[in-house]
CSV table of N, CA and C in Angstrom, one decimal:
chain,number,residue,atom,x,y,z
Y,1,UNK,N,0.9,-1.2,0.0
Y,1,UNK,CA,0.0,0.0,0.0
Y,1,UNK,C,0.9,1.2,0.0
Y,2,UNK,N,0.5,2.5,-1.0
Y,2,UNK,CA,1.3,3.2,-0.9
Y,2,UNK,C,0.9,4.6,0.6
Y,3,UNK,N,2.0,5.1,0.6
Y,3,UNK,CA,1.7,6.1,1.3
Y,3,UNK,C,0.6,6.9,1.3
Y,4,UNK,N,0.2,7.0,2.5
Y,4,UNK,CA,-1.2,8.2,2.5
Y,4,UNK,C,-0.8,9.8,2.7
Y,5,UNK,N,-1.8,10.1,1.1
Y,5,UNK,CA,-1.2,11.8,0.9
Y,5,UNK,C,-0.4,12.5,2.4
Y,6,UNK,N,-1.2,12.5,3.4
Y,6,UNK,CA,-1.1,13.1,4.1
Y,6,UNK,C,0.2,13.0,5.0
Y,7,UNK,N,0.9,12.0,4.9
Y,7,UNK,CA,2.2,11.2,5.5
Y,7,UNK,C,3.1,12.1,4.5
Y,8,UNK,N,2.9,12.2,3.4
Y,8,UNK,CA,3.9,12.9,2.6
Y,8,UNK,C,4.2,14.2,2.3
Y,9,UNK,N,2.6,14.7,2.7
Y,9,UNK,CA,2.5,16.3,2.8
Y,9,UNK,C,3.2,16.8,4.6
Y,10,UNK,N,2.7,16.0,5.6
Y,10,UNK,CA,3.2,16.3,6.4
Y,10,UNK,C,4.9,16.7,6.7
Y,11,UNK,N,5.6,15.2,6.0
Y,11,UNK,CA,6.9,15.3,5.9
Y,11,UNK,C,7.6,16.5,5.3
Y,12,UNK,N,6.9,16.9,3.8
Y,12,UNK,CA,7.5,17.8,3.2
Y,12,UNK,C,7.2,19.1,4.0
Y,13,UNK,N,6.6,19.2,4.8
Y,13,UNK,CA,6.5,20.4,5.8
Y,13,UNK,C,7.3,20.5,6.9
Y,14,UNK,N,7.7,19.2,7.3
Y,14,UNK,CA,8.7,19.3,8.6
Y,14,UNK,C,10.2,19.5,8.1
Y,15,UNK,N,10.4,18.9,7.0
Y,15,UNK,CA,11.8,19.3,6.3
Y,15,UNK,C,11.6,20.2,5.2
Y,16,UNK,N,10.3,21.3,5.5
Y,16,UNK,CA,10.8,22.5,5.1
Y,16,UNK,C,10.8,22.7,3.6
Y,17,UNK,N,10.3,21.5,2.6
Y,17,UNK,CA,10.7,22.1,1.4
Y,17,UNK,C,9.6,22.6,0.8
Y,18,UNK,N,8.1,22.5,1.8
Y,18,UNK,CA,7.0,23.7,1.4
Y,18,UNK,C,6.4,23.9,2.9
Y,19,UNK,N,5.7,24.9,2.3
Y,19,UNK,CA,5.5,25.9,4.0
Y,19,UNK,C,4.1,25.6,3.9
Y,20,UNK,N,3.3,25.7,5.1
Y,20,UNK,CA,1.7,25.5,5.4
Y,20,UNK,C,0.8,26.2,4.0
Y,21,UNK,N,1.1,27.4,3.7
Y,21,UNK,CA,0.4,28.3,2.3
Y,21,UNK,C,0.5,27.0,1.1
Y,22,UNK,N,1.5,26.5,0.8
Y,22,UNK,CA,1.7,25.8,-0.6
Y,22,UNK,C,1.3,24.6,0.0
Y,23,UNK,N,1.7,24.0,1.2
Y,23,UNK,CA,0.5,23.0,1.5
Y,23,UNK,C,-1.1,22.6,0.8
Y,24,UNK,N,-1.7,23.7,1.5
Y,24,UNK,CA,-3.0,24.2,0.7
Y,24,UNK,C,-3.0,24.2,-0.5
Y,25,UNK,N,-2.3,24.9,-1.2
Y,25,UNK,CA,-2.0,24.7,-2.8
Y,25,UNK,C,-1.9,23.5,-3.5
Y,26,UNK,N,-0.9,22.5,-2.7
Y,26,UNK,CA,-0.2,21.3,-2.8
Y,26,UNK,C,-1.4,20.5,-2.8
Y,27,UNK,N,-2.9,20.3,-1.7
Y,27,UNK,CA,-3.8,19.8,-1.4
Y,27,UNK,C,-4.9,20.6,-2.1
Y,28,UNK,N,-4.6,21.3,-2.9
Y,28,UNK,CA,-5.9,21.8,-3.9
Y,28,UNK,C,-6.1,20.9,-5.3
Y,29,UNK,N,-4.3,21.0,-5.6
Y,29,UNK,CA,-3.9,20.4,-7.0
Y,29,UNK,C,-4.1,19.4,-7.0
Y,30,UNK,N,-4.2,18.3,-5.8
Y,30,UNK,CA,-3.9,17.1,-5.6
Y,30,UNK,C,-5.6,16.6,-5.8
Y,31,UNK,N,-6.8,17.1,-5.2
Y,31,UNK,CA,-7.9,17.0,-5.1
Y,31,UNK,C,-8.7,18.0,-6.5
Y,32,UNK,N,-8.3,19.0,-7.1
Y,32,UNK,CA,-9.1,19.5,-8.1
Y,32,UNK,C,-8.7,19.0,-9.3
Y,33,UNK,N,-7.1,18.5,-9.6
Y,33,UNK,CA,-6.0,18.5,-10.8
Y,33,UNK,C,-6.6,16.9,-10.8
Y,34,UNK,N,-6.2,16.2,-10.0
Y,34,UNK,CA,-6.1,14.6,-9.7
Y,34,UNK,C,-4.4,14.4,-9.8
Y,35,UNK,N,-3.4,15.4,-9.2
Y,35,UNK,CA,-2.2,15.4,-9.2
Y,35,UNK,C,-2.0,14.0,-8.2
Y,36,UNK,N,-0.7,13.2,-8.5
Y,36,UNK,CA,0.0,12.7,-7.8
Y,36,UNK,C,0.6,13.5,-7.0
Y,37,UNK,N,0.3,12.8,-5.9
Y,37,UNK,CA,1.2,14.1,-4.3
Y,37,UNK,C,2.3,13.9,-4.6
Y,38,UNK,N,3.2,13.3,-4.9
Y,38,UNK,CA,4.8,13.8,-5.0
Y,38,UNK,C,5.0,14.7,-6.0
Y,39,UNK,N,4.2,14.3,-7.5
Y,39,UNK,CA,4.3,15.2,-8.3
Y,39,UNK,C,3.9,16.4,-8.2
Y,40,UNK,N,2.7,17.0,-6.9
Y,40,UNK,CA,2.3,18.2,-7.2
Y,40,UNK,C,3.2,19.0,-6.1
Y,41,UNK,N,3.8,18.1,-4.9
Y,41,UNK,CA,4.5,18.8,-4.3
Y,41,UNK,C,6.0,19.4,-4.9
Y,42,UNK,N,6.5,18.5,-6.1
Y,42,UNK,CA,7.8,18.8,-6.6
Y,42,UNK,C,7.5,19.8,-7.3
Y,43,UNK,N,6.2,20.0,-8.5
Y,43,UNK,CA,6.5,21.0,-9.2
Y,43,UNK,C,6.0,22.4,-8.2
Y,44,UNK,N,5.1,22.5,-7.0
Y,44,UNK,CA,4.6,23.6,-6.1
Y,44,UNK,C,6.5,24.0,-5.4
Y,45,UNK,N,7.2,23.1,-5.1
Y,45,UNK,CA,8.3,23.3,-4.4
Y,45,UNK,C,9.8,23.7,-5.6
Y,46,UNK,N,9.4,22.8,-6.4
Y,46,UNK,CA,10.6,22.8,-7.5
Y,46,UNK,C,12.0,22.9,-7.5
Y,47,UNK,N,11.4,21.6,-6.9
Y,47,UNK,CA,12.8,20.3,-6.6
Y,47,UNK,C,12.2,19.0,-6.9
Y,48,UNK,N,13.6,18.3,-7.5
Y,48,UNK,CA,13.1,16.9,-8.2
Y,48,UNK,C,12.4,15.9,-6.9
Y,49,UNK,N,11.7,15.2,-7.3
Y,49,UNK,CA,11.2,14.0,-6.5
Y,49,UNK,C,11.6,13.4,-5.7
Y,50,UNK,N,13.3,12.8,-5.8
Y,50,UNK,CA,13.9,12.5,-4.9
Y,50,UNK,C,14.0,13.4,-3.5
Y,51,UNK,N,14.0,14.1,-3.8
Y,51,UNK,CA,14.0,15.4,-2.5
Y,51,UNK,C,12.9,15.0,-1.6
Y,52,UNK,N,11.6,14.3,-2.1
Y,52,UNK,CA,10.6,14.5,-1.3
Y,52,UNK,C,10.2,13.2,-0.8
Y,53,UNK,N,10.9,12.2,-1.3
Y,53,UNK,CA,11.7,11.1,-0.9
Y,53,UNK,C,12.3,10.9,0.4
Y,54,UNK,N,13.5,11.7,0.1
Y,54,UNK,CA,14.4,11.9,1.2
Y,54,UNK,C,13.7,12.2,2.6
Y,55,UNK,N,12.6,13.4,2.0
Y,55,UNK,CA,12.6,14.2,3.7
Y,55,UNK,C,11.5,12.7,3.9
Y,56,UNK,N,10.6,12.1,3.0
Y,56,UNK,CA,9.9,11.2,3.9
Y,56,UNK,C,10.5,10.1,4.7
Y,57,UNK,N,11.7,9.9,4.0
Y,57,UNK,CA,12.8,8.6,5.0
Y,57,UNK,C,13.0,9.5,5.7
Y,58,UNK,N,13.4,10.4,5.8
Y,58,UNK,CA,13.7,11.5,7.5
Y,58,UNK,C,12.6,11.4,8.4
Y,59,UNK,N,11.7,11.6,7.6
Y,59,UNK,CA,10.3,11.7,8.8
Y,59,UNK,C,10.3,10.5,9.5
Y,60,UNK,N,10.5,9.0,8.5
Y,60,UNK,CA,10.2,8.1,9.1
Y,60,UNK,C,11.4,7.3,9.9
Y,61,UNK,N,12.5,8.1,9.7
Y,61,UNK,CA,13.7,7.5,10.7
Y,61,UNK,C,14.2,6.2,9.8
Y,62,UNK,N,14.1,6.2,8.5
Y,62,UNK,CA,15.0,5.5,7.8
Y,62,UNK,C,15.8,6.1,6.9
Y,63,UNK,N,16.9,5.2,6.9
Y,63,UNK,CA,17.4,5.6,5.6
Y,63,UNK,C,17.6,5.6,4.5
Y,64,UNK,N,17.7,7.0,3.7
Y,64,UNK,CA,17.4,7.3,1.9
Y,64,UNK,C,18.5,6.7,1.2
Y,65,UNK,N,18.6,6.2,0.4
Y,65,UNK,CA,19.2,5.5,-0.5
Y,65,UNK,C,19.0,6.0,-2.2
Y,66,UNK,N,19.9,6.9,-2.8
Y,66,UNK,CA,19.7,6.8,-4.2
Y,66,UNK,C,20.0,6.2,-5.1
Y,67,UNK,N,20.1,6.5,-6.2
Y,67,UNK,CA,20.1,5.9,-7.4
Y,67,UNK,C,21.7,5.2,-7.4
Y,68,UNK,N,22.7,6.1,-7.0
Y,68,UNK,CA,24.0,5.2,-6.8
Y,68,UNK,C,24.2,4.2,-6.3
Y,69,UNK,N,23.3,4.4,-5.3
Y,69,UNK,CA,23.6,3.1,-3.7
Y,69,UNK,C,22.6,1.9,-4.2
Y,70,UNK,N,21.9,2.1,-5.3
Y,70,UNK,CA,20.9,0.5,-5.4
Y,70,UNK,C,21.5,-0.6,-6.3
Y,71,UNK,N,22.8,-1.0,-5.8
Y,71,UNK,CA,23.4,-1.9,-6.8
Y,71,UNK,C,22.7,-3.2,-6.3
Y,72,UNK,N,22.1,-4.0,-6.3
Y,72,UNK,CA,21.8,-5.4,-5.8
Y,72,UNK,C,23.3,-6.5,-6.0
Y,73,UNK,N,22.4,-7.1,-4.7
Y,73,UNK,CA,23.5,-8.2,-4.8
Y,73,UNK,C,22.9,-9.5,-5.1
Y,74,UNK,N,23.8,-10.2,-6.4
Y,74,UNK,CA,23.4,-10.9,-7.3
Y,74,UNK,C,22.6,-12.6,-6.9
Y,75,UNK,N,23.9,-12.6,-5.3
Y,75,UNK,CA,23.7,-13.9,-4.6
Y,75,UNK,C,22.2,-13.5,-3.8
Y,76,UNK,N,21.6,-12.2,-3.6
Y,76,UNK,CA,20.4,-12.1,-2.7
Y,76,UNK,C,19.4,-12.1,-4.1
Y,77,UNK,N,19.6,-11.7,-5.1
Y,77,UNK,CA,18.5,-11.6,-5.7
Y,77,UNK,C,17.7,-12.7,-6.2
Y,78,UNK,N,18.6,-14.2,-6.2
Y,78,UNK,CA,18.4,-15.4,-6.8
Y,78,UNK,C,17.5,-15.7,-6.0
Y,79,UNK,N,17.6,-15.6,-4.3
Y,79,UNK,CA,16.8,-16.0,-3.4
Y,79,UNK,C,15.8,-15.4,-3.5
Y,80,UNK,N,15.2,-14.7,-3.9
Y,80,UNK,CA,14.0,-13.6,-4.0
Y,80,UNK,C,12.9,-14.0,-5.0
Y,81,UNK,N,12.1,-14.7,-5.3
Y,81,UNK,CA,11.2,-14.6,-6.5
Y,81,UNK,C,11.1,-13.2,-7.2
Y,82,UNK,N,11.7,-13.3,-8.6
Y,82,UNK,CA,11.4,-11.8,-9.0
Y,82,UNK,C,9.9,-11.2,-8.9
Y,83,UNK,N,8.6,-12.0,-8.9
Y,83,UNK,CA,7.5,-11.4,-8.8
Y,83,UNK,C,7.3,-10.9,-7.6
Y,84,UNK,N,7.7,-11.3,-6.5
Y,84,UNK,CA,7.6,-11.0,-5.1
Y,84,UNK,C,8.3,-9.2,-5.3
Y,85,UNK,N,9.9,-9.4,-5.8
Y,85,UNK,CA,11.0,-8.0,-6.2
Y,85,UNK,C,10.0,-7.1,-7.2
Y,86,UNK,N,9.2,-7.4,-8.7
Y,86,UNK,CA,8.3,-6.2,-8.9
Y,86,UNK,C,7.2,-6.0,-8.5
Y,87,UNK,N,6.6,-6.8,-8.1
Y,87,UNK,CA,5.2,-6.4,-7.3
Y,87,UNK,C,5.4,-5.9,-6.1
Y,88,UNK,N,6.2,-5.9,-5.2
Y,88,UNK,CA,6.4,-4.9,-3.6
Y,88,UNK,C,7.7,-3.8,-3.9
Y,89,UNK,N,8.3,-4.0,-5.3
Y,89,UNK,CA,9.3,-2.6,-5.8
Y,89,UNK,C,10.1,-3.1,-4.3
Y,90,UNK,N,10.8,-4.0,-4.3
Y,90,UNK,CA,12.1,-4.4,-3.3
Y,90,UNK,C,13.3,-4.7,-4.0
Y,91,UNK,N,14.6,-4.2,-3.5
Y,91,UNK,CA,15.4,-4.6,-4.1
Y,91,UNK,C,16.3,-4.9,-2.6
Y,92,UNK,N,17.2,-6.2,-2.7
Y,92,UNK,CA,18.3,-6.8,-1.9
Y,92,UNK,C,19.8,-6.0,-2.1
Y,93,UNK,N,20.0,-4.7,-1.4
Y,93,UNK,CA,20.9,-4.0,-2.0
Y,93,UNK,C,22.2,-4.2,-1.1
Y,94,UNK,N,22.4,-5.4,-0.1
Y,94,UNK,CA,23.8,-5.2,0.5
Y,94,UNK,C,23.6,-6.3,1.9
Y,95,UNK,N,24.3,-7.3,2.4
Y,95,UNK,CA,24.0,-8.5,3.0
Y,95,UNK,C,25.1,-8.0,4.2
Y,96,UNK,N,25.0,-7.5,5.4
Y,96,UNK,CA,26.1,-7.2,6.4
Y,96,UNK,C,25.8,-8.6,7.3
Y,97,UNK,N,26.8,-8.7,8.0
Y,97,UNK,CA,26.9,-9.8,9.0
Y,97,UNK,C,25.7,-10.6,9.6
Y,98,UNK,N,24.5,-9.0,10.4
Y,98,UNK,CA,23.6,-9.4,11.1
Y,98,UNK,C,22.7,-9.4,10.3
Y,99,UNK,N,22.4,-9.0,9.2
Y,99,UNK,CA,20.9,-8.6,8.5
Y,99,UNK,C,21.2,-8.2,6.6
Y,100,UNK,N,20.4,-8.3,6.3
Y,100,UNK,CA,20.0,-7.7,4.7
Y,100,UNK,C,19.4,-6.4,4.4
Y,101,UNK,N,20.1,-5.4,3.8
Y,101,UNK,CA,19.4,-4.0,3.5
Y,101,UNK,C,18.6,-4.1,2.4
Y,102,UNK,N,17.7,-3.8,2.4
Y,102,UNK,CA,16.7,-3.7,1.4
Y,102,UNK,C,15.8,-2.4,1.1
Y,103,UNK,N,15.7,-2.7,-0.3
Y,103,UNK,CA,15.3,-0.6,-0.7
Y,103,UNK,C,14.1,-1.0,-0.8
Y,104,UNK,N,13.1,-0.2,-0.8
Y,104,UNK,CA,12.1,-0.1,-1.2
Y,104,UNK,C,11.1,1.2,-1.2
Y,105,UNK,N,10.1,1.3,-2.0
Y,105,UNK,CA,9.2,2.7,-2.4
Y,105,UNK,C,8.8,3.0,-0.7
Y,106,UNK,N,9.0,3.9,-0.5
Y,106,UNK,CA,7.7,4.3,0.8
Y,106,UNK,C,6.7,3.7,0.8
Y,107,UNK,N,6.4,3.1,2.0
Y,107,UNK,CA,5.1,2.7,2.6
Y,107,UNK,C,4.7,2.5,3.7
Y,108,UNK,N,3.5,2.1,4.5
Y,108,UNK,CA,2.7,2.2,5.3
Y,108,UNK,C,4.0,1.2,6.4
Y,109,UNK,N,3.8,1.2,7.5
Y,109,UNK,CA,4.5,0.3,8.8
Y,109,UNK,C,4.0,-1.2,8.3
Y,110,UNK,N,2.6,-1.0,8.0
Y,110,UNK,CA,2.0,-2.3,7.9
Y,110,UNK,C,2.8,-3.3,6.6
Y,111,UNK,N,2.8,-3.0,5.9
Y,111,UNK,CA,3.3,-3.4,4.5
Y,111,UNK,C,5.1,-3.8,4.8
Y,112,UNK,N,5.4,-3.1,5.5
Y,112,UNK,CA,6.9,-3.5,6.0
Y,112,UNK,C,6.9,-4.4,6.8
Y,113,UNK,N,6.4,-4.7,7.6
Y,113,UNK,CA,5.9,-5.8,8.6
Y,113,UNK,C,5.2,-7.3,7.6
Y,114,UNK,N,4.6,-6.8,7.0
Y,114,UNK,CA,4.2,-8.4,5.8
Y,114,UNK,C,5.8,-8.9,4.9
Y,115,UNK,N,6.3,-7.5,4.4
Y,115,UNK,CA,7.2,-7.9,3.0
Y,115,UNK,C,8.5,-8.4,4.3
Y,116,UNK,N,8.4,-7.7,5.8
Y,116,UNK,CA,9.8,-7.9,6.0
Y,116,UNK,C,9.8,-10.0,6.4
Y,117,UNK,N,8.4,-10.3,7.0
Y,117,UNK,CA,8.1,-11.6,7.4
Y,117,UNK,C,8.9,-12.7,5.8
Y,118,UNK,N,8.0,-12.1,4.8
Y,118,UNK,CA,8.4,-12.7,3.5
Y,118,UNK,C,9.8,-13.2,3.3
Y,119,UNK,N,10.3,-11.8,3.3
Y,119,UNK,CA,11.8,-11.9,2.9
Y,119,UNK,C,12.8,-12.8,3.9
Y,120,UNK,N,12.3,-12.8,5.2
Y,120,UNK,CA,13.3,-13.3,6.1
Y,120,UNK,C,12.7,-14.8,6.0
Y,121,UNK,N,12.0,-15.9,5.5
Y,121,UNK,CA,12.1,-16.9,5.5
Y,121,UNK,C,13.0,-17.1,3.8
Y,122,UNK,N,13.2,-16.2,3.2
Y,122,UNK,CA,14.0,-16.9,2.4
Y,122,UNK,C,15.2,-16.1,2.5
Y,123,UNK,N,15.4,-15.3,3.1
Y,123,UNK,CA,17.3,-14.6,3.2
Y,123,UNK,C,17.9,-14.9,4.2
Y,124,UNK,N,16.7,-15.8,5.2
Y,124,UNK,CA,17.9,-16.3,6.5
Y,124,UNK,C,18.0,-15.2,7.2
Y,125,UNK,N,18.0,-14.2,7.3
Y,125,UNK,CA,18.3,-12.9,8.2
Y,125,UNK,C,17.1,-12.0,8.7
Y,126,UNK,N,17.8,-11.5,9.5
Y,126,UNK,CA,16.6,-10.0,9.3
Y,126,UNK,C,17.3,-8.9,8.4
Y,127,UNK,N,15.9,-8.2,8.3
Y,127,UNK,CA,16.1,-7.4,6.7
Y,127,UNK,C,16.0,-6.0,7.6
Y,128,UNK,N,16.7,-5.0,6.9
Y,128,UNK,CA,16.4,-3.7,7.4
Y,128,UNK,C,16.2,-3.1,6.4
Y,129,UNK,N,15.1,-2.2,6.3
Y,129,UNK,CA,14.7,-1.2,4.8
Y,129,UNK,C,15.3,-0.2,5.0
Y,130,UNK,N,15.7,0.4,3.3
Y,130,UNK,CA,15.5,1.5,3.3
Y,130,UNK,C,15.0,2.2,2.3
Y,131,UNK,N,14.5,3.6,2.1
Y,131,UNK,CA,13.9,4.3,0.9
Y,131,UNK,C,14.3,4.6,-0.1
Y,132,UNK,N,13.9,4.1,-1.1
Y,132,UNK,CA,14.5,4.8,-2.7
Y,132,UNK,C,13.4,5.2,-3.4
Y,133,UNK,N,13.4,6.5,-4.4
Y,133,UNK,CA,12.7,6.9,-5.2
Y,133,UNK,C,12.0,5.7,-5.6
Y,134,UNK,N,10.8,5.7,-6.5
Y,134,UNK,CA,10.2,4.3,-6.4
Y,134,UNK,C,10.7,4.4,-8.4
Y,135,UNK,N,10.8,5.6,-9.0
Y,135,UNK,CA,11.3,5.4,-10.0
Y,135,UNK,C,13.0,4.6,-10.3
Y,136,UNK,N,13.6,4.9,-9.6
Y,136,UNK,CA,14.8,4.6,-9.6
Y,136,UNK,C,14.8,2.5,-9.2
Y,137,UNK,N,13.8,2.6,-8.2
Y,137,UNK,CA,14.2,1.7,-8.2
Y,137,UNK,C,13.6,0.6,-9.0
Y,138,UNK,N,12.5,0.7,-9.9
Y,138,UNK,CA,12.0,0.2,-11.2
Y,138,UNK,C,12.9,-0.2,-12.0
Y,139,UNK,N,13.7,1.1,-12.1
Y,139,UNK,CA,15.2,0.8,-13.4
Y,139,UNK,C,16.0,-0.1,-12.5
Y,140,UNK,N,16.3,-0.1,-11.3
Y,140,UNK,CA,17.4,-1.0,-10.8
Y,140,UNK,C,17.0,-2.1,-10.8
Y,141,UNK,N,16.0,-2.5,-10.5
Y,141,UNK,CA,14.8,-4.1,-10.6
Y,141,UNK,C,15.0,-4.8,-12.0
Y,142,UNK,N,15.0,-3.7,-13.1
Y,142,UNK,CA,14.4,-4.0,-14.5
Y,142,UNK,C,15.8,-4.7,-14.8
Y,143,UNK,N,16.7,-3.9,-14.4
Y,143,UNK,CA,18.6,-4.1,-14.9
Y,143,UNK,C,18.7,-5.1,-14.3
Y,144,UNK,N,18.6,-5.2,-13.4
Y,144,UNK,CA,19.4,-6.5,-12.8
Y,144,UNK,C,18.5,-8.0,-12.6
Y,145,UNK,N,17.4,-7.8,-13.0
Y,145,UNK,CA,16.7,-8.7,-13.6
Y,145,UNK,C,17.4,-9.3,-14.9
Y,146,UNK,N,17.0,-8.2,-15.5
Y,146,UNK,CA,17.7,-8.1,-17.2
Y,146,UNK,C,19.0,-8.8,-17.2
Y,147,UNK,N,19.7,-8.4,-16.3
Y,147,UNK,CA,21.7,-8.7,-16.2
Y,147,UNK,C,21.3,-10.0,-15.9
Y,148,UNK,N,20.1,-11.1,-15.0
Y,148,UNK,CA,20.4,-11.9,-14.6
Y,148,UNK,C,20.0,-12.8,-15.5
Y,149,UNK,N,19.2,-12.7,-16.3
Y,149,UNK,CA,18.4,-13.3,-17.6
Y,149,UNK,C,19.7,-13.8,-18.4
Y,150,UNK,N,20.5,-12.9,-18.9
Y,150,UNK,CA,22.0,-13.0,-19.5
Y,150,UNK,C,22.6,-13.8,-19.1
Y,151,UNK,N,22.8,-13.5,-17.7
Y,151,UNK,CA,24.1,-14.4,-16.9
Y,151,UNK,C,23.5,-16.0,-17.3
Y,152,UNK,N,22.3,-16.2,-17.5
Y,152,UNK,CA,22.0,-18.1,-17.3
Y,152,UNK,C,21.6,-18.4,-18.7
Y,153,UNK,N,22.0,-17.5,-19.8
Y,153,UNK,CA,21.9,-18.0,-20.8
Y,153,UNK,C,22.8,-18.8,-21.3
């Protein structure tokens, strides 16, 4: 489930990159236009999406991960059903000692609590999330899907 408008309007007001007035604005566009709330917040604020990304892994005390940092790791991805990786937009981006980092779009607590149960009967570990643009992480999903299709040819 994705985020509810209001989780991401809130955020973008605590980290400042729109004020209560464009709030309003932000929550006119979104209900008169049928704007996507990240989209109406970036072009009301005008800063890329990522930005609004960010402040929401701030709000929620995780951490943001971009487009650099989502290399997957090739031995976690095998374990993963890829339908499971595009239908919850998860990617296995780094395996440390105690646990598995995993990126994923913003979402509700609840939805982290189902995908995190999922993942840890097949990665052996606990998983710790964190946030990436939900675009970015489509192209990293699609690539390293793609790269892995090659590799078993």
């Amino acid at each position: 489930m994705a985020l509810a408008f209001r989780t991401i309007l809130d955020a973008s007001v605590r980290a400042g990159i729109i004020d209560a007035d464009t709030a309003v604005k932000v929550r006119q566009d979104v209900q008169t236009k049928s704007m996507d709330p990240i989209e109406a917040i970036s072009r009301r604020a005008r800063i890329p999406v990522s930005s609004i990304y960010q402040a929401v892994a701030e709000d929620k005390g995780i951490p943001y991960f971009g487009r650099e940092r989502l290399n997957p790791r090739a031995e976690l991805m095998k374990k993963v059903p890829a339908s499971l990786i595009r239908r919850k937009l998860i990617l296995p981006v780094l395996e440390e000692s105690d646990e598995i980092i995993v990126a994923s779009s913003p979402m509700e607590e609840v939805d982290y609590k189902q995908i995190r149960e999922s993942l840890r009967s097949v990665l052996d570990k606990p998983i710790k999330f964190v946030i990436a643009n939900p675009d970015d992480l489509k192209f990293a999903i699609e690539t390293a899907l793609r790269l892995d299709k090659t590799d078993n040819v």
